[in-house]
CSV table of C-alpha atoms in Angstrom, one decimal:
chain,number,residue,atom,x,y,z
A,617,MET,CA,168.4,60.7,8.5
A,618,LEU,CA,165.7,62.0,6.2
A,619,THR,CA,162.3,60.7,7.4
A,620,THR,CA,159.8,62.8,5.4
A,621,LEU,CA,159.7,65.1,2.4
A,622,GLN,CA,156.7,67.2,1.7
A,623,ILE,CA,156.3,69.1,-1.6
A,624,ARG,CA,153.7,71.6,-2.4
A,625,ASP,CA,153.3,73.4,-5.7
A,626,LEU,CA,156.8,72.7,-6.9
A,627,ALA,CA,157.2,72.5,-10.7
A,628,VAL,CA,154.5,70.0,-11.9
A,629,VAL,CA,153.9,68.6,-8.4
A,630,ALA,CA,150.7,69.9,-6.7
A,631,ALA,CA,151.3,67.9,-3.5
A,632,LEU,CA,153.5,65.0,-2.5
A,633,ASP,CA,154.2,63.4,0.9
A,634,LEU,CA,157.1,61.0,0.9
A,635,GLU,CA,157.9,58.9,4.0
A,636,LEU,CA,161.2,57.1,4.2
A,637,LYS,CA,162.1,54.2,6.3
A,638,SER,CA,165.4,53.9,8.3
A,639,GLY,CA,168.5,52.9,6.5
A,640,LEU,CA,169.8,53.7,3.0
A,641,SER,CA,167.4,55.4,0.6
A,642,VAL,CA,167.9,55.1,-3.1
A,643,LEU,CA,166.0,56.9,-5.8
A,644,THR,CA,165.8,55.0,-9.1
A,645,GLY,CA,163.4,54.9,-12.0
A,646,GLU,CA,162.9,55.4,-15.7
A,647,THR,CA,163.4,58.8,-17.4
A,648,GLY,CA,160.5,61.1,-16.5
A,649,ALA,CA,159.6,59.2,-13.3
A,650,GLY,CA,160.2,62.3,-11.1
A,651,LYS,CA,163.6,61.7,-9.6
A,652,SER,CA,164.9,65.1,-10.6
A,653,ILE,CA,161.9,66.9,-9.0
A,654,LEU,CA,162.5,65.0,-5.7
A,655,LEU,CA,166.2,66.0,-5.8
A,656,THR,CA,165.3,69.6,-6.6
A,657,ALA,CA,162.9,69.6,-3.7
A,658,LEU,CA,165.5,68.2,-1.3
A,659,GLY,CA,168.2,70.5,-2.6
A,660,LEU,CA,165.9,73.5,-2.1
A,661,ALA,CA,165.2,72.4,1.5
A,662,LEU,CA,169.0,72.1,2.0
A,663,GLY,CA,169.8,75.6,0.8
A,664,ASP,CA,170.2,75.4,-3.0
A,665,ARG,CA,169.5,78.5,-5.0
A,666,ALA,CA,165.8,79.3,-5.3
A,667,ASP,CA,164.2,80.3,-8.6
A,668,SER,CA,160.7,81.6,-9.4
A,669,GLY,CA,160.6,78.9,-12.1
A,670,PHE,CA,160.2,76.3,-9.4
A,671,VAL,CA,156.8,77.6,-8.5
A,672,ARG,CA,153.9,75.6,-10.1
A,673,PRO,CA,152.1,77.8,-12.6
A,674,GLY,CA,149.1,79.5,-11.0
A,675,SER,CA,150.4,79.0,-7.4
A,676,PRO,CA,151.6,81.9,-5.2
A,677,ARG,CA,154.5,79.9,-3.8
A,678,ALA,CA,156.2,76.5,-3.6
A,679,GLU,CA,157.0,74.9,-0.3
A,680,VAL,CA,159.2,72.0,0.7
A,681,CYS,CA,159.4,70.5,4.2
A,682,ALA,CA,162.1,68.0,5.1
A,683,GLU,CA,162.2,66.2,8.5
A,684,PHE,CA,165.3,64.6,9.8
A,685,ASP,CA,165.7,62.1,12.6
A,686,LEU,CA,168.7,63.3,14.7
A,687,ARG,CA,168.8,60.7,17.4
A,688,HIS,CA,172.2,59.4,16.1
A,689,ALA,CA,173.6,62.8,15.2
A,690,PRO,CA,174.9,64.5,18.4
A,691,ASP,CA,177.0,67.0,16.5
A,692,ILE,CA,174.0,68.3,14.5
A,693,ARG,CA,171.9,68.5,17.7
A,694,GLN,CA,174.7,70.5,19.3
A,695,TRP,CA,174.8,72.9,16.3
A,696,LEU,CA,171.0,73.4,16.7
A,697,ALA,CA,171.4,74.1,20.4
A,698,GLU,CA,174.3,76.6,19.8
A,699,HIS,CA,172.1,78.5,17.3
A,700,GLU,CA,169.0,78.3,19.6
A,701,LEU,CA,167.1,76.1,17.1
A,702,ASP,CA,167.0,72.9,19.0
A,703,GLY,CA,164.0,70.7,19.1
A,704,GLU,CA,163.6,67.1,20.2
A,705,ASP,CA,165.3,64.3,18.4
A,706,SER,CA,164.4,65.7,15.0
A,707,ALA,CA,164.7,68.8,12.8
A,708,LEU,CA,162.2,70.2,10.5
A,709,ILE,CA,163.4,72.3,7.6
A,710,ARG,CA,160.9,74.4,5.6
A,711,ARG,CA,161.7,76.4,2.6
A,712,THR,CA,159.3,78.5,0.6
A,713,VAL,CA,159.8,80.2,-2.8
A,714,ALA,CA,157.3,82.9,-3.9
A,715,ALA,CA,156.3,83.4,-7.5
A,716,ASP,CA,158.4,86.5,-7.5
A,717,GLY,CA,161.5,84.4,-6.6
A,718,ARG,CA,161.9,85.5,-3.0
A,719,SER,CA,162.5,82.6,-0.6
A,720,LYS,CA,162.3,82.0,3.1
A,721,ALA,CA,164.0,79.3,5.2
A,722,TYR,CA,163.0,77.9,8.6
A,723,ILE,CA,164.6,75.3,10.9
A,724,ASN,CA,162.2,74.0,13.5
A,725,ASP,CA,159.7,76.8,12.6
A,726,ARG,CA,162.3,79.5,13.3
A,727,PRO,CA,163.4,81.8,10.5
A,728,VAL,CA,167.0,81.4,9.5
A,729,THR,CA,169.3,82.9,6.9
A,730,LEU,CA,170.2,80.9,3.8
A,731,GLN,CA,173.8,80.8,5.0
A,732,ALA,CA,172.7,79.2,8.3
A,733,LEU,CA,170.5,76.7,6.5
A,734,GLN,CA,173.4,75.7,4.2
A,735,GLU,CA,175.8,75.4,7.2
A,736,PHE,CA,173.3,73.2,9.0
A,737,ALA,CA,172.3,71.1,6.0
A,738,GLY,CA,175.9,70.5,4.9
A,739,ASN,CA,176.2,67.7,7.5
A,740,LEU,CA,172.7,66.2,7.0
A,741,VAL,CA,172.6,64.6,3.6
A,742,GLU,CA,175.0,63.2,1.1
A,743,ILE,CA,173.6,62.9,-2.4
A,744,HIS,CA,175.6,60.8,-4.9
A,745,GLY,CA,174.9,61.4,-8.5
A,746,GLN,CA,176.5,60.4,-11.7
A,747,HIS,CA,179.6,62.5,-11.2
A,748,ALA,CA,179.7,62.4,-7.4
A,749,HIS,CA,183.2,60.9,-7.4
A,750,VAL,CA,184.6,64.3,-8.5
A,751,LYS,CA,183.9,65.7,-5.0
A,752,LEU,CA,186.6,63.4,-3.6
A,753,LEU,CA,189.2,65.5,-5.5
A,754,GLN,CA,188.3,68.6,-3.5
A,755,ASN,CA,190.7,69.4,-0.6
A,756,LYS,CA,187.8,70.4,1.7
A,757,GLU,CA,186.1,67.0,1.2
A,758,GLN,CA,189.3,65.1,1.7
A,759,ARG,CA,189.9,67.0,5.0
A,760,ARG,CA,186.3,66.3,6.1
A,761,LEU,CA,186.6,62.6,5.4
A,762,LEU,CA,189.9,62.4,7.2
A,763,ASP,CA,188.6,64.2,10.2
A,764,GLU,CA,185.5,62.1,10.3
A,765,ALA,CA,187.5,58.9,10.1
A,766,ALA,CA,189.8,60.1,12.9
A,767,GLY,CA,186.9,61.0,15.1
A,768,ASN,CA,187.9,64.6,15.4
A,769,ALA,CA,184.4,66.1,15.8
A,770,ALA,CA,184.9,67.4,19.3
A,771,LEU,CA,188.3,68.8,18.4
A,772,LEU,CA,186.9,70.6,15.4
A,773,SER,CA,184.1,72.0,17.4
A,774,GLN,CA,186.6,73.3,19.9
A,775,LEU,CA,188.7,74.8,17.2
A,776,ASP,CA,185.6,76.5,15.6
A,777,GLY,CA,184.8,78.0,19.0
A,778,HIS,CA,188.3,79.5,19.3
A,779,TYR,CA,188.1,80.8,15.8
A,780,LYS,CA,184.8,82.6,16.3
A,781,ARG,CA,186.2,84.5,19.4
């Protein structure tokens, strides 16, 4: 569960610290209220493509930090342990984008590749937008939902281990 989102020098935002309570979080608001910037920041933290246009004019870099409570996410904690990125019961993702477009990603203050960040983040957050229902038509998503409903996490982890050998 996302607990905090910190944004520095992203688009028009100089600094923003957002703390979220436990449970469902919903972003609503009028046009121009900043919802898209929050989603851009979260997407950046989760491994979306970086762009130098994200950096606030006059700043050397943009930075986004997202902290997640993992107390109820044993599979995610196991992934962190397998990749030697484990922490306590939380994970801190940090992503920076320099004015020249280069980006860096960190999980629990350790540098990671964008691919590793995307793999990790793929199980953390589900964002539903206006056309999110289209995702349900994808075979990969249908398999994921079926495996989740069947409680196949341990079996999938075992299969993944055999595949990587």
